[in-house]
Amino acid sequence: MTDPASAGAARARRQDDLLIVVVDHPPVNALSADVRRGLAEAIAQAGVDPQVRAVVLAGAGANFIAGADIREFGKPPRPPALPDVCNAIENCPKPVVAALHGAALGGGLEVAMAAHYRVALPDARLGLPEVNLGLLPGAGGTQRAPRLMGAAAALDLMLSGAPITAAGALASGLVDRVAEGGDALAAGLAYARELLDQGAGPRRSRDAQGLADKTAARAALAESGERAARARGLYSPLRIVEAVRAAVELPFDEGLATERSLFLQCLDSPQRAALVHAFFAERGTTRVPELKQARPRPLGRVGVVGGGTMGAGITVALLDAGLSAVMIEQDEAALARGLARVRDVYDQAVRKGRLSAAQREERMARHAGALDYAALADADLIIEAVFEDMEVKRAVFAELDRVARPGAVLATNTSYLDVDCIAQATSRPADVLGLHFFSPAHIMKLLEIVVGRATAADTVATGFELARRLRKIPVRAGVCDGFIGNRILAVHRQAADMMMQDGASPYEIDAAVRAFGYPMGPYQMTDMAGGDIGWATRKRRAATRDPAIRYVEIADRICERGWFGQKTGRGFYRYEAGSRQGRPDPEVLEIVDAERRRAGVTPRAFSEGEIQRRYLAAMINEAANVLEEGIADKPADVDAVFLHGYGFPRYRGGPLFYADTVGPARILEDIRAWRNEDPAFWKPSALLVRLAESGRDFASLNTAQP
Ligand code: 3HC
Ligand code: NAI
């Protein structure tokens, strides 16, 4: 009955007159060299074995095939190449059926498109996410997808990078049928048997007619060309459009050659390297010692103390993840406001059609409010999000210590304050940690897990488990003023303020930061968040500020006028009623000028490049300090923080990946030059000096495993 042909990552066995090829390469069946070889051998065998009348391709485990093996990018290529494997599948003289379940992504979907027939289980997710990695589908996907589903749908799949469901794939012609459920292989076998019974032969996607209507295809290209041009700073979208243009205008084989050449350009681009780094950086943040030492404590009922901006956002995140949450506020009015904030988020989601009314009610039913801390007695985890004031927070924690059950995890969402000092307000500092969410907390992906001196390993593990449940990216941080993100932010904001005082306008600085790839500059960001927040922090810290560091007062002068940004219609920019689009304000420039005069500064010009260099160098130098002090475990964690909490352009990989592309030595050279003008601010980090002087880079510190 069976006839083992190839062992290992892609196994072939014959069952009657069908050759079954199963890709079995955990964790996600990525197309490593072994898998490619196994597939090529199996197809070759099918071609010559007279007993084989059809082939069924399937994946073992949870997925069909998740794509090319991302770890192989940038390394010397190992044969057989994936496009050749796909062409061999398409040219197989016997019908090939791909049976899809779970992820059929990138090269995995290209393998499926090279097959002659496709059946998907309802759970299948089909996509061409290469754009997220700075690439384009490079194994025939740009040529076969438009022929199967038409140019418009194929371009959307490739430019969005978002997967579609089995039902969507059926509707667009990407798959031939959706099986009822059950086992993908069984569905593939049944389909192959039916095809043989009907006398069906190979049916090549290269011959499919999705591009027959050239007018429609060209219209889709024109529309997508505009969309790709709008994809800020990204390299691969325009090339995706070019590859599909070749599919529309050229014969199939010439189109494949065009795709190959565009793919190789993308593969060699710095953006590809940065985006692949980002992919692994965000998955590597869970490599922390505590997760090896301990298991998480239970997480079911969560308490949230404080129903302001953050408390409400955190509550929504908890409810969205299926947890139940009780909110504690200080008085009836504040509680009513807190509950209303949560309801508002859901009402808006229902209005926008993102949630059904029934889903809203189901989520709200898991939410309760209380004034009495006794309501927290059975909570597994309590997250404090009250005012940023040490005495208020310590009083809350003393109360939590009194009411919480033994073993409950007590977390603070403080932005800057000393988590150890907060923990000491309790009799159980081992149960205390920081869970630093970012605003809006139900949307932003980053969660800093702040580990105090006494925090127990299973408390930390519970923080990571919460992040997993909330689908957030957890980054382990040590205790210091501002942890990883806000501490580094404060320093490069200071660099920006100093440039503003020395001659760059806030608008030039914002423009330079945007030109680097951020969605907005630091002063636009201030206006969006509300200038009053930073002003309050500055006032609170006035007494403890390092007198050696230049203090730029421009933002204070703006706040003193009540100009807090978008919400007051004025800040660094002026806003028309209801608009978030600010325009430069000559009165702000007058304030800036006056402050320069008061500080005795003769303004000078700053080029866009210099603004970027100083802004980034300040960020990188402080990031090096954060690593040196063990506040962050590894450079990739700092990158994950800035990518997911601060809008750092993903195609630049994060500040420390970017630092390596510039070179630590060059950054150090700049900082040493600027030290002459301001020795208190431009102090080279000891780590940066060590890396520069030993010719190493930040990436060399990523490989050290805990
Ligand atoms: N290559 C190598 N490793 C991969 C991989 C890939 N394509 N996809 C995932 N992995 C690894 C992850 O790094 C992770 O490793 P770790 O356990 O050591 O951290 C492990 O597989 C599990 O991944 P996730 O944690 O992401 O698991 P999930 O179950 O949450 O998600 C997934 C699974 C949806 C498949 C998700 O991993 C994913 O989206 N992967 C990337 C898919 C992709 O981008 N494919 C296109 C690749 S480019 C291409 O195909 C080019 C071609 O056109 C020539
Ligand atoms: P907020 O002022 O909007 O809300 C604070 C809430 O706490 C108020 O509703 C207040 O009534 C309540 N409160 C005060 N004392 C209380 C007590 N003893 N018991 C119960 N409730 C009490 O403040 P916001 O912005 O939500 O910040 C909360 C915390 O989150 C602060 O520590 C802040 O630093 C931190 N944070 C804020 C971020 C932001 O962007 N706003 C981002 C990340 C962290």
Coordinates of N, CA and C and ligand atoms in Angstrom, one line a residue, residues 26-28 30-31 63 65-73 82-83 103 105-108 110 125 127-130 132-133 135-141 260 263 279-280 283-284 286-287, ligand 1:
P26 N 8.1 21.6 12.1 CA 7.7 22.5 13.2 C 8.6 23.7 13.3
P27 N 8.2 24.8 13.8 CA 6.9 25.0 14.4 C 5.8 25.3 13.3
V28 N 6.2 25.9 12.2 CA 5.1 26.4 11.3 C 5.2 25.9 9.8
A30 N 7.8 26.1 7.8 CA 8.4 27.1 6.9 C 9.2 26.3 5.8
L31 N 9.4 26.9 4.7 CA 10.0 26.2 3.5 C 11.5 26.3 3.6
N63 N -0.7 24.1 10.7 CA -0.7 24.9 9.5 C -0.4 24.1 8.3
I65 N 1.5 25.7 5.3 CA 2.9 26.2 5.2 C 2.9 27.7 5.5
A66 N 3.7 28.2 6.4 CA 3.7 29.6 6.8 C 4.6 30.5 5.9
G67 N 5.2 29.9 4.9 CA 6.0 30.7 4.0 C 7.4 30.3 3.9
A68 N 8.2 31.1 3.2 CA 9.7 30.9 3.1 C 10.2 30.9 4.6
D69 N 11.4 30.3 4.7 CA 12.0 30.2 6.0 C 12.8 31.6 6.2
I70 N 12.2 32.4 7.1 CA 12.7 33.8 7.2 C 14.1 33.8 7.7
R71 N 14.5 32.8 8.4 CA 15.8 32.7 9.0 C 16.9 32.5 7.9
E72 N 16.5 32.1 6.7 CA 17.4 31.9 5.6 C 17.7 33.2 4.8
F73 N 16.9 34.2 5.0 CA 17.1 35.4 4.2 C 18.5 36.0 4.6
L82 N 12.9 28.1 -4.3 CA 11.4 27.9 -4.2 C 10.7 28.2 -5.6
P83 N 11.1 29.2 -6.4 CA 10.4 29.3 -7.6 C 10.5 28.1 -8.5
A103 N -2.3 28.4 8.6 CA -1.6 29.4 7.8 C -1.2 28.8 6.5
L105 N 0.6 30.9 4.0 CA 1.1 32.3 3.8 C 2.3 32.4 2.9
G106 N 2.5 33.5 2.3 CA 3.7 33.7 1.5 C 4.0 32.6 0.6
G107 N 5.3 32.1 0.7 CA 5.7 31.0 -0.1 C 4.8 29.8 0.0
G108 N 4.1 29.6 1.2 CA 3.2 28.5 1.4 C 2.0 28.7 0.4
E110 N 2.1 30.3 -2.3 CA 2.6 30.2 -3.6 C 2.7 28.7 -4.0
R125 N -6.1 30.4 6.8 CA -5.9 31.8 6.6 C -4.9 31.9 5.4
G127 N -2.7 34.2 2.7 CA -2.2 35.5 2.6 C -0.8 35.6 1.9
L128 N -0.5 36.8 1.5 CA 0.8 37.0 0.9 C 1.4 38.2 1.7
P129 N 1.9 37.9 2.9 CA 2.3 38.9 3.8 C 3.8 39.4 3.6
E130 N 4.3 39.1 2.4 CA 5.7 39.5 2.2 C 6.0 41.0 2.4
N132 N 5.1 42.9 4.6 CA 5.4 43.2 6.0 C 6.9 42.9 6.3
L133 N 7.5 42.2 5.4 CA 9.0 41.9 5.6 C 9.8 42.6 4.6
L135 N 9.3 42.6 1.3 CA 9.5 41.7 0.2 C 8.3 41.7 -0.7
L136 N 8.4 41.0 -1.8 CA 7.2 40.7 -2.6 C 7.2 39.2 -2.8
P137 N 6.0 38.6 -3.1 CA 5.9 37.2 -3.3 C 6.9 36.8 -4.4
G138 N 7.9 36.0 -4.1 CA 9.0 35.7 -5.1 C 9.0 34.3 -5.6
A139 N 7.9 33.6 -5.5 CA 7.9 32.2 -6.1 C 6.7 32.1 -7.0
G140 N 6.5 33.1 -7.8 CA 5.4 33.1 -8.8 C 4.1 33.7 -8.3
G141 N 4.1 34.1 -7.0 CA 2.8 34.6 -6.5 C 2.3 35.8 -7.2
R260 N 11.3 37.8 -10.3 CA 12.5 37.4 -9.7 C 13.5 38.6 -9.5
F263 N 12.2 40.8 -6.8 CA 12.3 40.1 -5.5 C 13.7 40.2 -5.0
F279 N 10.5 41.5 13.1 CA 9.7 40.2 13.2 C 10.2 39.4 14.3
F280 N 11.5 39.2 14.3 CA 12.1 38.4 15.4 C 12.2 39.1 16.7
R283 N 9.1 38.8 18.6 CA 8.9 37.4 19.1 C 9.9 37.0 20.2
G284 N 11.0 37.7 20.2 CA 12.1 37.4 21.1 C 11.9 38.0 22.5
T286 N 9.9 37.5 24.8 CA 9.5 36.5 25.9 C 10.6 35.6 26.3
R287 N 11.8 35.8 25.7 CA 13.0 35.0 26.2 C 13.5 35.7 27.4
Ligands
3HC1 N1 10.2 31.3 8.9 C1 10.9 30.9 10.0 N2 10.4 30.9 11.2 C2 9.1 31.3 11.4 C3 8.3 31.6 10.3 C4 8.9 31.6 9.0 N3 8.2 32.0 7.9 N4 7.1 32.0 10.7 C5 7.1 31.8 12.1 N5 8.3 31.4 12.5 C6 8.8 31.0 13.8 C7 8.7 32.2 14.8 O1 9.8 33.0 14.7 C8 8.5 31.5 16.1 O2 9.7 31.0 16.5 P1 10.1 31.0 18.1 O3 9.1 30.0 18.7 O4 11.5 30.5 18.0 O5 10.0 32.4 18.6 C9 7.6 30.3 15.7 O6 7.8 30.1 14.3 C10 6.1 30.4 16.0 O7 5.7 31.7 15.4 P2 4.6 32.6 16.1 O8 5.1 32.9 17.5 O9 4.5 33.8 15.2 O10 3.4 31.7 16.1 P3 1.8 32.0 15.8 O11 1.1 30.7 16.0 O12 1.4 33.2 16.7 O13 1.7 32.5 14.3 C11 2.1 32.5 11.9 C12 2.0 31.6 13.3 C13 0.8 33.1 11.6 C14 2.5 31.5 10.8 C15 3.2 33.6 12.1 O14 4.3 33.0 12.6 C16 3.6 34.3 10.9 O15 2.8 35.2 10.5 N6 4.7 34.0 10.3 C17 5.3 34.7 9.2 C18 4.6 34.4 7.9 C19 5.2 35.1 6.8 O16 5.5 36.3 6.8 N7 5.4 34.4 5.6 C20 6.0 34.9 4.5 C21 7.5 34.7 4.5 S1 8.3 35.5 3.2 C22 8.0 34.5 1.9 O17 7.3 33.5 2.0 C23 8.8 34.8 0.6 C24 8.3 34.0 -0.6 O18 7.4 34.8 -1.3 C25 9.5 33.7 -1.5

